[in-house]
């Protein structure tokens, strides 16, 4: 089977061509999390975390911090380090948002109308020492008329008409007194030939003349300096210097004066900028400050390098952020208007006659339960059509009776044939939820109409996702039907009851939600590959076949639902339609709505958040087939996908996915946040990484309702888990190079931006309110200052537009306003609390259990695991042992003496079970009584009268079992290995 096989696309969604796939970058193999990691003597992350927490020695953490072991101490150090990184990134964002422009472009050098009045653009103004003064109401002396000068040239410099002293400190350096431009006297009271008509340049003089400073500098353009009126003006470091006094006093070049030569070269150049010339010589460099203070007349009002850099950065951020926001918005609209309806419409029925579904999937020798008798008809793909066999998985922990019953009733009421869906409940331990009279397993079993043969199942062993002795777990399999109105749905309830050593303990059998999911995933993976089965797998195989009338390898999809979720009647059919319309889809989810949205203010603030995360976030990701998180409360995966007309590709049952998802060694903070808190997100990440050419999508027409936290304490605990798991899963997903797109136009870049945005949420909301307050006090004067407000308006306003043009439900506008009022909670309180609890791996207040204390966990290590307690055999080995037991019991019932293996292999002894009469599901009672005459765990031997076998096993006995039993190499049950060392592969 080729896991990378890409079936043809029927055009129901956006095509993903080779450009988007980037096959040259495909990286096979390396798992996200490996089983056992070699300890490196020098781990950079560990060293860095110790450097950051150098102020907290281990002895202090042990004595005062409540962290007695090294693992908890390291988790605390990593938590503090992650918080430090978040603070550092927040500081960078704050600097880029608030401090970057003021540093590069100070207020006095900014290019805008608030700081400069351009030369010659406003009448009635004159320049004095670089500042613009209004002269309309001036009181000039008899020999000088300010208004006449302003009429000749607005903004011209009249500084040199004032008497000024020349004892400027920067001009007193001995090294520069050799230059005439430095020692040149200006109009001053000490000059014998003074022609300065105005008094000394002081504030008192300006008041006497009634010259009003408008607080704006004189601005010049390089083109202005070419005019005849400014022929003696030069530019030094952005400052414009009026050298009229110097040139008038020295009309000819001064021999041996290097600075004079530079000035005259600048006056003859096109730009008149002598900055480079003066800075180019060490002897003239100190004279620059003196020249500016002595001849200053204004500034070049073009942007400085710093202001230009700041503006370029702002524009880049505007393009990137608004680009992402707008692309997400428009792509979500495209998905809502065009793609989603094409995916969910009723698929066409297959017309081509195909081979039986099991005849070519595994080959003749790999699936021994396949009928080899050509005279017996089997269900083929043509008969299955678009009604795929589906498992409805419900993971249960501490829910109440009402929630469990509501979920099961909604699943039973779905518009889907009852004989094509199997309700599959898994109870995670012997748990009694707070406020419940019965334990969760008892509540689940009470919902079933048990088959008489399955009323008292025996615990069966399997290997759990745990550490130490807890790897050995046992579970009971109850089989029956769920009856609701006129519906009769096959139902299996798996109750994890724990090993015998756990009897009487709190939460016996509890191994977590991930372990519950892996019971199903391991089972179908072993069925798909005919791998060795645990006793629990074999029990599930027989009872599933009994209830459904087909072997488990007919199942193609699994719908995962939480135990407090109500599924809409058409949801299952819509999800299956999507899978049938686009064979590239490997997983999808529907929309989750809130059932208790008006219970409290806590539920009210969540309504819009749920809506926008689906229709904007998942809608955008679905266009590219890369939804990054399928919520565990309502999602569907393919168990295997059809490859052509006669073959299959394992999807969620792929061994690489099962192996990575069943990680037992979870000893780092990163792994615990991935696998103990965010298993749903991590499973999605695994799927995207292992199948880069397939799709994860969203079906908005499929709807479910769930109960959300109605108290702030529970919401705080839930979002703490979600935020922390989101960050750690994004850290994994950002390393997946196979996501579609390239560079900034890729899902990988979008994931990176989402990761950065999640980390800096607290500082972002602070800056948002700071921006709003600042804009109210000082409204933006130009486009550059309005850029942050534009980005804020786009981020907050586009979701409202999305609501109006997609759903047209104005009520969501009201929910959005409630959500916006709660932004400080969403963006500051919840993330800050979550970051400080990076090392908290419990479910907190979300699922309370009666008698549970803080710190109780299913992840602790206790004792050593003994693999011999969980036998592993192939299906034919389990079946061979069962048939041998049947023959022994039949001989005992008939009074026949005990015989050896050769006599046991006599085909005549099987005659009573090889009746050719038609056997229905109602007559397959021997499967239900399997535990009475054969113990999978080899712990007891309870004899019972054998019953008639179903048609499937009758056919198998006729064709295959006789060959297996009579095989000379298989004469003894002891020759088959029941323990493979590690108990798994």
mmCIF file of N, CA and C in Angstrom, residues 5 20 38 138 140 221 253 328 352 382 482 497 502 510 525 582 601 653 678 688 698 760 979:
data_model
loop_
_atom_site.group_PDB
_atom_site.id
_atom_site.type_symbol
_atom_site.label_atom_id
_atom_site.label_comp_id
_atom_site.label_asym_id
_atom_site.label_seq_id
_atom_site.Cartn_x
_atom_site.Cartn_y
_atom_site.Cartn_z
ATOM 1 N N UNK A 5 -0.109 7.724 -2.062
ATOM 2 C CA UNK A 5 -0.926 7.678 -3.271
ATOM 3 C C UNK A 5 -1.926 8.824 -3.254
ATOM 4 N N UNK A 20 1.679 23.763 -5.082
ATOM 5 C CA UNK A 20 1.292 23.939 -3.688
ATOM 6 C C UNK A 20 1.852 22.830 -2.821
ATOM 7 N N UNK A 38 17.666 9.112 23.296
ATOM 8 C CA UNK A 38 18.959 9.036 23.957
ATOM 9 C C UNK A 38 19.257 10.359 24.646
ATOM 10 N N UNK A 138 4.070 92.896 12.994
ATOM 11 C CA UNK A 138 5.382 93.264 13.532
ATOM 12 C C UNK A 138 5.492 94.776 13.745
ATOM 13 N N UNK A 140 8.472 97.010 13.288
ATOM 14 C CA UNK A 140 9.870 97.097 12.842
ATOM 15 C C UNK A 140 10.497 98.443 13.219
ATOM 16 N N UNK A 221 13.798 72.454 0.167
ATOM 17 C CA UNK A 221 13.947 71.329 -0.739
ATOM 18 C C UNK A 221 15.253 71.500 -1.503
ATOM 19 N N UNK A 253 38.447 82.326 -3.653
ATOM 20 C CA UNK A 253 38.952 81.208 -2.847
ATOM 21 C C UNK A 253 40.138 81.607 -1.994
ATOM 22 N N UNK A 328 -7.391 35.825 4.610
ATOM 23 C CA UNK A 328 -8.223 34.931 5.424
ATOM 24 C C UNK A 328 -9.699 35.254 5.237
ATOM 25 N N UNK A 352 -19.810 1.617 -11.458
ATOM 26 C CA UNK A 352 -18.916 0.548 -11.890
ATOM 27 C C UNK A 352 -18.955 -0.612 -10.923
ATOM 28 N N UNK A 382 -19.715 -2.003 -4.429
ATOM 29 C CA UNK A 382 -20.889 -1.540 -5.149
ATOM 30 C C UNK A 382 -22.114 -1.561 -4.249
ATOM 31 N N UNK A 482 -28.674 0.249 21.031
ATOM 32 C CA UNK A 482 -29.269 1.440 21.627
ATOM 33 C C UNK A 482 -30.588 1.679 20.907
ATOM 34 N N UNK A 497 -11.482 -1.202 33.225
ATOM 35 C CA UNK A 497 -11.673 -1.491 34.648
ATOM 36 C C UNK A 497 -10.364 -1.670 35.405
ATOM 37 N N UNK A 502 -5.245 -3.126 40.546
ATOM 38 C CA UNK A 502 -5.891 -1.830 40.762
ATOM 39 C C UNK A 502 -7.236 -1.950 41.459
ATOM 40 N N UNK A 510 -8.339 4.079 34.709
ATOM 41 C CA UNK A 510 -8.237 5.382 34.041
ATOM 42 C C UNK A 510 -6.858 5.561 33.417
ATOM 43 N N UNK A 525 -6.177 -0.803 13.227
ATOM 44 C CA UNK A 525 -4.872 -0.941 12.586
ATOM 45 C C UNK A 525 -4.472 -2.410 12.506
ATOM 46 N N UNK A 582 -14.913 13.948 -2.191
ATOM 47 C CA UNK A 582 -13.483 14.246 -2.351
ATOM 48 C C UNK A 582 -12.690 13.162 -1.644
ATOM 49 N N UNK A 601 -22.874 35.066 31.911
ATOM 50 C CA UNK A 601 -22.011 35.937 31.097
ATOM 51 C C UNK A 601 -20.801 35.177 30.570
ATOM 52 N N UNK A 653 -5.282 4.608 10.687
ATOM 53 C CA UNK A 653 -4.758 3.317 11.139
ATOM 54 C C UNK A 653 -3.337 3.064 10.659
ATOM 55 N N UNK A 678 -3.286 18.344 24.800
ATOM 56 C CA UNK A 678 -3.714 18.693 23.442
ATOM 57 C C UNK A 678 -3.689 17.536 22.485
ATOM 58 N N UNK A 688 -1.470 15.704 9.228
ATOM 59 C CA UNK A 688 -0.960 16.631 8.219
ATOM 60 C C UNK A 688 0.478 16.297 7.843
ATOM 61 N N UNK A 698 -13.288 21.454 6.638
ATOM 62 C CA UNK A 698 -14.355 21.877 7.543
ATOM 63 C C UNK A 698 -15.665 21.882 6.773
ATOM 64 N N UNK A 760 2.140 36.599 22.045
ATOM 65 C CA UNK A 760 2.180 38.018 22.446
ATOM 66 C C UNK A 760 0.789 38.584 22.697
ATOM 67 N N UNK A 979 3.983 -13.875 23.353
ATOM 68 C CA UNK A 979 4.599 -12.684 23.963
ATOM 69 C C UNK A 979 5.776 -12.261 23.092
#
